[in-house]
Amino acid sequence: MAEFEKANSIGEWFDQRLNTSGFWRVMMTEYWIPKNINFLWAMGALLAMLFTLLLVTGIFLLMYYKPDVNMAFDSVNYTIMQEVAYGWIFRNIHGVGASVVFLVIYIHMFTGIYYGSYKKGREMIWLSGMLLFVLFSAEGFSGYMLPWGQMSYWAAYVITEIFGGIPFIGDELVIWIRGNFYVADATLTRFFMLHVLLIPLAILGAIVFHFYTLRFPHVNNEEGEFFDYKEESEKYLAGNQKESKVIAFWPDFLSKDFMVISIFMIFFFYLVFYHNAFAMDPVNFDKADGLKTPAHIYPEWYFLWSYEVLRGFFFDIAGISGKSLGLIAFGFAQIIFVLLPWLDKSPMVKPANQRPVFKYWFWILMADLFVLTIFGKLPPTGINAWVGFYASISFIVLFLALPYLTKLEAKMVGGK
Amino acid sequence: MFSLIVGLVVAVVLLVVNIVLLKISFVPKELRILTIISIMVGYVYWGFEPFAHHEMHPHVAEASYEFDGKGDIEALEAQAKEIEAKGGDRSALDTEIAQTKEFWSNVVAISELSGNVETGSELVVANCTACHSIESEGFPKLMEDTDAAAAYGVTPPDLSLAGRIYDKNYLAAFIINPVKAMHIEHKYPVTGSKVFPMPGSDWMSNQEIADMVAYLQEVASKVDAPTVADGASDFEIAKAKNKEVFEAACVRCHSMEYAGIDAKTSAEAMREYIGATPPDLSQHIRSRGADYLHNFINDPQRKLPGTGMPRVGLTLEAEKQVVDYMEQIGDSKKQEREALGPIVLIYLTILAVFALLWKKQIWKKLH
């Protein structure tokens, strides 16, 4: 090992030992991002911000929350909301944050779909992102159980019940997941463990991995343009920043992210203070009661579309029970987005509106997801059940048709 | 159905607007994208919140504080029409409508009489204080609450505040026929074996009933304001007054754990009495909301047909005090929240302005 010169500053002392300046350069000032982007490219940083808020408020809530069926409800609604100084703001941020994080995840995800940012070398970005989506869903679901209100209990009951539809092992699986024959204390404590330890650990790992997957294929840009990053970054470093197609992660890209986050936080805290009932369902302010089924059971808004696919099949078709069909369709809906890079056979990496066939597919999918989301909350009776059925069928057909439609598009554009 | 079609049409229009927006080039692109996303988010929000609530909780008649029987008669007539439309026999209902009309016109007639407090006092002492206490007038409880609940089925209310918190017409109607005034005929049908603990006084003359109501009003007007600690804030004084009404109006059956209030009648006795356990009210301001509570308390059968909870006949003012108290207990940090909100939002707005300026400065060299 070479002899160390005496450091002249604290920065230099660390630099000698950790190469902090090299690390900063690689991760920040010479990590290149395309210049041709809009504010939708800030959703990643916004998600990091929201996750941080959830993590920090979660740590504080953990100091007073009691994972026990006899104490959970009051520890949240009395101790935290009324006794602990400013406990209510931590709970409101956590509750609203959980809902808003899904809003931003969906915007992030559909931005990726709209601009074709999941293919031609960017498959791992997409896959790691979908992994995060699954983990956040599990985190959202397990967290929703903790206040032990009526909706916590009955959502847990309905969702764990779904696993009962799996052939052969279903019934045993449900008992294994619940830790009891019904949703009980054992269910609450294990979901508590998942919510505060196992899933957050997995999320932290997946976030690091998601960042890493961006490193080599680089972030997509507004026009889906492929260019030589080495050449463009040399222009930038030579002071020719106006002509270069790239910007530095710090300070260029992050200054824009910071602006978007700051503006978004006004909206977010408005919700936290004045408009939080959409994220904290009124029904959940009734204590859990296994003997009293609420008039309407529905999941949080971000699960409504897949919930509607699950219950869309309300009658038997060709001797297969509606329940099994719903379960198959639900399974399909859960994994199909993951496979998107391989279902899209068109070579075009362009915003959807510049793609002759995909643009129709994209907007029809959006409309179908809106219908599924809205009808996912309504009671599934009369016309509602049929709208749900056709919207579920449309969802499946859209994805089954995608390979053919995009092959057609590939022909139309001649492989470009 | 109509709102459904409107919703779907709106969805199609929005998507077309979105696609058009993508093509308008004189508006800055980022603004167009923001508009598209706001429209989509707003539409989904409308769908899963206001629209879904509207579909799941059908509109019911507005609360009425007149207590003149109009609502009762209208409801019965609507029911009769429905039966008629289905080709059924409405004669039984027509008898009931006629009885109800007569009952309430009598009540309205009583309300126009001027009552004599002296006679009222004698009548109340002779007829009421065997079961009811009037502590402010020195008529004590004759039994402990639990014994009273065991004897009568439910703890009888103290009457000190009755003349203030209950509507005058309602009191008259209640004295004549409590089951009819409370809208719990389904729990105590005339032909059934279950008898409501308090007998009706339909044998009394209208003037006598008016006298009793006048006496109860006189008694209530003399009750002192609840005592509060020296230097209590306006909020605390209002809260103490609200609590007094809440305790008189609700606590015979309901608990309020977060205020340390236990129901005067035990859960077991309540199950005997109405066939259900009344819920603890600590979080009802969150789980039901003020609007629902007002409509519900005014006449529980409207929102929840068949419920065992009676119409208690609170005046609008007393009902407001009850709901306010539920908010002061169930959402006790509301004031703090509303005071902190603007400060946080102003701070964030200033931050956003600086963030915008910083971004512009950084990006100047890039474009």
mmCIF file of C-alpha atoms in Angstrom, chain B residues 110-351:
data_model
loop_
_atom_site.group_PDB
_atom_site.id
_atom_site.type_symbol
_atom_site.label_atom_id
_atom_site.label_comp_id
_atom_site.label_asym_id
_atom_site.label_seq_id
_atom_site.Cartn_x
_atom_site.Cartn_y
_atom_site.Cartn_z
ATOM 1 C CA ILE B 110 -101.364 20.512 21.868
ATOM 2 C CA SER B 111 -98.412 22.625 20.788
ATOM 3 C CA GLU B 112 -100.775 25.545 20.249
ATOM 4 C CA LEU B 113 -102.135 25.374 23.802
ATOM 5 C CA SER B 114 -100.385 27.321 26.540
ATOM 6 C CA GLY B 115 -99.355 24.990 29.353
ATOM 7 C CA ASN B 116 -99.655 25.652 33.050
ATOM 8 C CA VAL B 117 -96.411 24.950 34.864
ATOM 9 C CA GLU B 118 -98.079 24.441 38.256
ATOM 10 C CA THR B 119 -100.488 21.781 37.036
ATOM 11 C CA GLY B 120 -97.718 20.304 34.938
ATOM 12 C CA SER B 121 -95.583 19.940 38.031
ATOM 13 C CA GLU B 122 -98.299 18.063 39.883
ATOM 14 C CA LEU B 123 -98.940 15.789 36.930
ATOM 15 C CA VAL B 124 -95.258 14.978 36.455
ATOM 16 C CA VAL B 125 -94.793 14.190 40.126
ATOM 17 C CA ALA B 126 -97.853 11.976 40.101
ATOM 18 C CA ASN B 127 -97.089 10.176 36.851
ATOM 19 C CA CYS B 128 -93.362 10.262 36.101
ATOM 20 C CA THR B 129 -91.128 10.389 39.128
ATOM 21 C CA ALA B 130 -91.892 6.816 40.186
ATOM 22 C CA CYS B 131 -89.454 5.775 37.452
ATOM 23 C CA HIS B 132 -87.725 8.970 36.282
ATOM 24 C CA SER B 133 -85.403 11.127 38.318
ATOM 25 C CA ILE B 134 -85.312 14.908 37.932
ATOM 26 C CA GLU B 135 -82.123 15.562 39.819
ATOM 27 C CA SER B 136 -82.043 19.310 39.251
ATOM 28 C CA GLU B 137 -85.413 19.517 41.053
ATOM 29 C CA GLY B 138 -84.398 17.191 43.891
ATOM 30 C CA PHE B 139 -86.116 14.041 42.668
ATOM 31 C CA PRO B 140 -83.338 11.456 42.995
ATOM 32 C CA LYS B 141 -82.846 8.160 41.231
ATOM 33 C CA LEU B 142 -84.746 5.477 43.114
ATOM 34 C CA MET B 143 -82.478 2.654 41.949
ATOM 35 C CA GLU B 144 -78.946 2.168 40.709
ATOM 36 C CA ASP B 145 -78.643 2.209 36.897
ATOM 37 C CA THR B 146 -78.038 -1.535 36.649
ATOM 38 C CA ASP B 147 -81.035 -2.344 38.880
ATOM 39 C CA ALA B 148 -83.201 0.073 36.917
ATOM 40 C CA ALA B 149 -82.084 -1.576 33.660
ATOM 41 C CA ALA B 150 -82.951 -4.975 35.103
ATOM 42 C CA ALA B 151 -86.353 -3.739 36.283
ATOM 43 C CA TYR B 152 -87.440 -1.790 33.190
ATOM 44 C CA GLY B 153 -85.268 -3.239 30.400
ATOM 45 C CA VAL B 154 -83.367 0.028 30.037
ATOM 46 C CA THR B 155 -82.222 2.739 32.431
ATOM 47 C CA PRO B 156 -84.932 5.446 32.455
ATOM 48 C CA PRO B 157 -83.607 8.914 31.611
ATOM 49 C CA ASP B 158 -83.308 11.749 34.079
ATOM 50 C CA LEU B 159 -85.723 14.488 32.991
ATOM 51 C CA SER B 160 -83.778 17.588 34.102
ATOM 52 C CA LEU B 161 -82.827 18.562 30.544
ATOM 53 C CA ALA B 162 -85.687 16.929 28.655
ATOM 54 C CA GLY B 163 -87.537 20.199 28.105
ATOM 55 C CA ARG B 164 -84.494 21.775 26.455
ATOM 56 C CA ILE B 165 -82.924 19.056 24.335
ATOM 57 C CA TYR B 166 -86.120 17.416 23.058
ATOM 58 C CA ASP B 167 -88.478 19.166 20.727
ATOM 59 C CA LYS B 168 -91.733 20.382 22.294
ATOM 60 C CA ASN B 169 -93.979 18.538 19.792
ATOM 61 C CA TYR B 170 -91.892 15.433 20.139
ATOM 62 C CA LEU B 171 -92.284 15.467 23.926
ATOM 63 C CA ALA B 172 -96.051 15.703 23.605
ATOM 64 C CA ALA B 173 -96.124 12.894 21.034
ATOM 65 C CA PHE B 174 -93.822 10.821 23.212
ATOM 66 C CA ILE B 175 -95.987 11.166 26.326
ATOM 67 C CA ILE B 176 -99.067 10.082 24.378
ATOM 68 C CA ASN B 177 -97.440 7.189 22.528
ATOM 69 C CA PRO B 178 -93.688 6.663 22.988
ATOM 70 C CA VAL B 179 -93.360 3.820 20.478
ATOM 71 C CA LYS B 180 -95.006 5.820 17.710
ATOM 72 C CA ALA B 181 -92.984 8.962 18.458
ATOM 73 C CA MET B 182 -89.732 6.966 18.422
ATOM 74 C CA HIS B 183 -90.511 5.076 15.175
ATOM 75 C CA ILE B 184 -89.902 1.673 16.733
ATOM 76 C CA GLU B 185 -93.242 0.074 15.975
ATOM 77 C CA HIS B 186 -91.320 -2.768 14.319
ATOM 78 C CA LYS B 187 -89.712 -3.598 17.675
ATOM 79 C CA TYR B 188 -92.912 -3.203 19.701
ATOM 80 C CA PRO B 189 -95.820 -4.078 17.425
ATOM 81 C CA VAL B 190 -99.238 -3.357 18.885
ATOM 82 C CA THR B 191 -100.148 -7.037 18.589
ATOM 83 C CA GLY B 192 -96.809 -8.349 19.879
ATOM 84 C CA SER B 193 -96.000 -9.775 23.292
ATOM 85 C CA LYS B 194 -93.152 -7.328 23.922
ATOM 86 C CA VAL B 195 -94.316 -4.186 25.662
ATOM 87 C CA PHE B 196 -92.377 -0.948 25.745
ATOM 88 C CA PRO B 197 -91.374 -0.142 29.382
ATOM 89 C CA MET B 198 -93.027 3.290 29.442
ATOM 90 C CA PRO B 199 -96.805 3.230 29.046
ATOM 91 C CA GLY B 200 -98.436 5.804 26.785
ATOM 92 C CA SER B 201 -100.664 8.439 28.391
ATOM 93 C CA ASP B 202 -103.338 8.702 25.723
ATOM 94 C CA TRP B 203 -105.941 8.887 28.461
ATOM 95 C CA MET B 204 -104.768 12.385 29.428
ATOM 96 C CA SER B 205 -106.391 15.497 28.050
ATOM 97 C CA ASN B 206 -104.540 17.695 25.581
ATOM 98 C CA GLN B 207 -104.336 20.450 28.164
ATOM 99 C CA GLU B 208 -102.740 18.111 30.716
ATOM 100 C CA ILE B 209 -100.079 17.056 28.252
ATOM 101 C CA ALA B 210 -99.388 20.676 27.362
ATOM 102 C CA ASP B 211 -99.024 21.407 31.087
ATOM 103 C CA MET B 212 -96.476 18.616 31.550
ATOM 104 C CA VAL B 213 -94.437 19.797 28.562
ATOM 105 C CA ALA B 214 -94.520 23.350 29.917
ATOM 106 C CA TYR B 215 -93.276 22.122 33.279
ATOM 107 C CA LEU B 216 -90.421 20.135 31.726
ATOM 108 C CA GLN B 217 -89.394 23.209 29.713
ATOM 109 C CA GLU B 218 -89.475 25.311 32.857
ATOM 110 C CA VAL B 219 -87.327 22.764 34.724
ATOM 111 C CA ALA B 220 -84.750 22.620 31.927
ATOM 112 C CA SER B 221 -84.495 26.407 31.732
ATOM 113 C CA LYS B 222 -83.403 26.482 35.394
ATOM 114 C CA VAL B 223 -80.542 23.984 35.026
ATOM 115 C CA ASP B 224 -77.201 25.699 35.604
ATOM 116 C CA ALA B 225 -74.505 25.602 32.955
ATOM 117 C CA PRO B 226 -72.004 22.797 33.650
ATOM 118 C CA THR B 227 -69.127 23.810 35.878
ATOM 119 C CA VAL B 228 -65.711 24.187 34.266
ATOM 120 C CA ALA B 229 -62.309 24.940 35.735
ATOM 121 C CA ASP B 230 -61.412 28.613 36.215
ATOM 122 C CA GLY B 231 -59.853 30.126 33.130
ATOM 123 C CA ALA B 232 -61.241 27.439 30.814
ATOM 124 C CA SER B 233 -61.089 28.377 27.140
ATOM 125 C CA ASP B 234 -64.216 28.973 25.053
ATOM 126 C CA PHE B 235 -63.518 25.613 23.445
ATOM 127 C CA GLU B 236 -63.520 23.883 26.835
ATOM 128 C CA ILE B 237 -66.721 25.638 27.933
ATOM 129 C CA ALA B 238 -68.475 24.653 24.704
ATOM 130 C CA LYS B 239 -67.189 21.116 25.085
ATOM 131 C CA ALA B 240 -68.579 20.841 28.627
ATOM 132 C CA LYS B 241 -71.989 22.067 27.431
ATOM 133 C CA ASN B 242 -71.941 19.634 24.536
ATOM 134 C CA LYS B 243 -70.984 16.811 26.862
ATOM 135 C CA GLU B 244 -73.942 17.545 29.107
ATOM 136 C CA VAL B 245 -76.327 17.168 26.155
ATOM 137 C CA PHE B 246 -74.515 14.098 24.846
ATOM 138 C CA GLU B 247 -74.788 12.415 28.245
ATOM 139 C CA ALA B 248 -78.465 13.186 28.549
ATOM 140 C CA ALA B 249 -79.308 12.164 24.987
ATOM 141 C CA CYS B 250 -77.053 9.192 24.134
ATOM 142 C CA VAL B 251 -75.339 7.634 27.121
ATOM 143 C CA ARG B 252 -78.219 5.535 28.400
ATOM 144 C CA CYS B 253 -77.409 3.131 25.565
ATOM 145 C CA HIS B 254 -74.068 4.184 24.006
ATOM 146 C CA SER B 255 -70.543 4.270 25.413
ATOM 147 C CA MET B 256 -67.839 6.715 24.376
ATOM 148 C CA GLU B 257 -64.646 4.922 25.356
ATOM 149 C CA TYR B 258 -62.311 7.726 24.224
ATOM 150 C CA ALA B 259 -64.090 10.109 26.612
ATOM 151 C CA GLY B 260 -64.178 7.533 29.434
ATOM 152 C CA ILE B 261 -67.969 7.337 29.266
ATOM 153 C CA ASP B 262 -69.732 4.010 29.859
ATOM 154 C CA ALA B 263 -73.298 3.340 28.780
ATOM 155 C CA LYS B 264 -75.737 3.416 31.702
ATOM 156 C CA THR B 265 -77.445 0.261 30.481
ATOM 157 C CA SER B 266 -75.228 -2.811 30.147
ATOM 158 C CA ALA B 267 -74.630 -4.446 26.769
ATOM 159 C CA GLU B 268 -76.531 -7.580 27.896
ATOM 160 C CA ALA B 269 -79.551 -5.561 28.966
ATOM 161 C CA MET B 270 -79.455 -3.659 25.659
ATOM 162 C CA ARG B 271 -79.479 -6.931 23.714
ATOM 163 C CA GLU B 272 -82.616 -7.924 25.596
ATOM 164 C CA TYR B 273 -84.118 -4.512 25.052
ATOM 165 C CA ILE B 274 -83.526 -3.887 21.328
ATOM 166 C CA GLY B 275 -81.882 -7.084 20.101
ATOM 167 C CA ALA B 276 -78.488 -5.503 19.364
ATOM 168 C CA THR B 277 -75.528 -3.939 21.106
ATOM 169 C CA PRO B 278 -75.359 -0.191 20.455
ATOM 170 C CA PRO B 279 -71.912 0.724 19.105
ATOM 171 C CA ASP B 280 -69.324 2.715 21.017
ATOM 172 C CA LEU B 281 -69.411 6.245 19.586
ATOM 173 C CA SER B 282 -65.732 7.206 20.001
ATOM 174 C CA GLN B 283 -64.931 7.139 16.271
ATOM 175 C CA HIS B 284 -68.348 7.654 14.715
ATOM 176 C CA ILE B 285 -67.417 11.147 13.572
ATOM 177 C CA ARG B 286 -64.762 9.482 11.370
ATOM 178 C CA SER B 287 -66.654 6.353 10.351
ATOM 179 C CA ARG B 288 -69.975 8.080 9.589
ATOM 180 C CA GLY B 289 -69.211 11.780 9.216
ATOM 181 C CA ALA B 290 -71.213 14.763 10.513
ATOM 182 C CA ASP B 291 -73.752 14.816 7.649
ATOM 183 C CA TYR B 292 -74.656 11.178 8.076
ATOM 184 C CA LEU B 293 -74.888 11.550 11.851
ATOM 185 C CA HIS B 294 -77.283 14.485 11.587
ATOM 186 C CA ASN B 295 -79.605 12.699 9.237
ATOM 187 C CA PHE B 296 -79.335 9.456 11.184
ATOM 188 C CA ILE B 297 -79.969 10.884 14.640
ATOM 189 C CA ASN B 298 -82.906 12.895 13.352
ATOM 190 C CA ASP B 299 -84.622 9.669 12.276
ATOM 191 C CA PRO B 300 -82.515 6.466 12.295
ATOM 192 C CA GLN B 301 -85.044 4.473 10.248
ATOM 193 C CA ARG B 302 -84.338 6.617 7.182
ATOM 194 C CA LYS B 303 -80.718 5.553 6.772
ATOM 195 C CA LEU B 304 -80.981 2.177 8.456
ATOM 196 C CA PRO B 305 -84.484 0.744 8.144
ATOM 197 C CA GLY B 306 -85.221 -1.730 10.923
ATOM 198 C CA THR B 307 -82.561 -0.482 13.320
ATOM 199 C CA GLY B 308 -83.335 -0.716 17.020
ATOM 200 C CA MET B 309 -82.219 2.849 17.627
ATOM 201 C CA PRO B 310 -85.218 5.072 18.286
ATOM 202 C CA ARG B 311 -85.800 8.567 16.996
ATOM 203 C CA VAL B 312 -84.925 10.555 20.102
ATOM 204 C CA GLY B 313 -86.476 13.837 19.025
ATOM 205 C CA LEU B 314 -83.537 16.162 19.581
ATOM 206 C CA THR B 315 -83.925 19.768 18.568
ATOM 207 C CA LEU B 316 -81.573 20.930 15.846
ATOM 208 C CA GLU B 317 -79.487 22.795 18.397
ATOM 209 C CA ALA B 318 -79.156 19.812 20.760
ATOM 210 C CA GLU B 319 -78.323 17.549 17.840
ATOM 211 C CA LYS B 320 -75.553 19.927 16.746
ATOM 212 C CA GLN B 321 -74.163 19.810 20.274
ATOM 213 C CA VAL B 322 -74.176 16.007 20.208
ATOM 214 C CA VAL B 323 -72.377 15.848 16.849
ATOM 215 C CA ASP B 324 -69.920 18.564 17.924
ATOM 216 C CA TYR B 325 -69.105 16.570 21.022
ATOM 217 C CA MET B 326 -68.496 13.456 18.960
ATOM 218 C CA GLU B 327 -66.070 15.494 16.866
ATOM 219 C CA GLN B 328 -64.363 16.996 19.916
ATOM 220 C CA ILE B 329 -63.703 13.476 21.207
ATOM 221 C CA GLY B 330 -63.287 11.493 17.984
ATOM 222 C CA ASP B 331 -61.265 14.076 16.049
ATOM 223 C CA SER B 332 -59.747 15.955 18.959
ATOM 224 C CA LYS B 333 -56.800 17.302 16.954
ATOM 225 C CA LYS B 334 -58.937 19.040 14.350
ATOM 226 C CA GLN B 335 -58.080 22.523 15.610
ATOM 227 C CA GLU B 336 -54.377 21.703 15.702
ATOM 228 C CA ARG B 337 -54.562 20.258 12.198
ATOM 229 C CA GLU B 338 -56.351 23.276 10.805
ATOM 230 C CA ALA B 339 -53.897 25.644 12.462
ATOM 231 C CA LEU B 340 -50.822 23.818 11.174
ATOM 232 C CA GLY B 341 -52.089 23.174 7.638
ATOM 233 C CA PRO B 342 -51.706 26.686 6.200
ATOM 234 C CA ILE B 343 -48.228 27.101 7.713
ATOM 235 C CA VAL B 344 -46.954 23.918 6.075
ATOM 236 C CA LEU B 345 -48.532 24.809 2.742
ATOM 237 C CA ILE B 346 -47.084 28.326 2.760
ATOM 238 C CA TYR B 347 -43.648 26.931 3.613
ATOM 239 C CA LEU B 348 -43.882 24.434 0.746
ATOM 240 C CA THR B 349 -45.009 27.110 -1.694
ATOM 241 C CA ILE B 350 -41.997 29.240 -0.859
ATOM 242 C CA LEU B 351 -39.768 26.185 -1.201
#
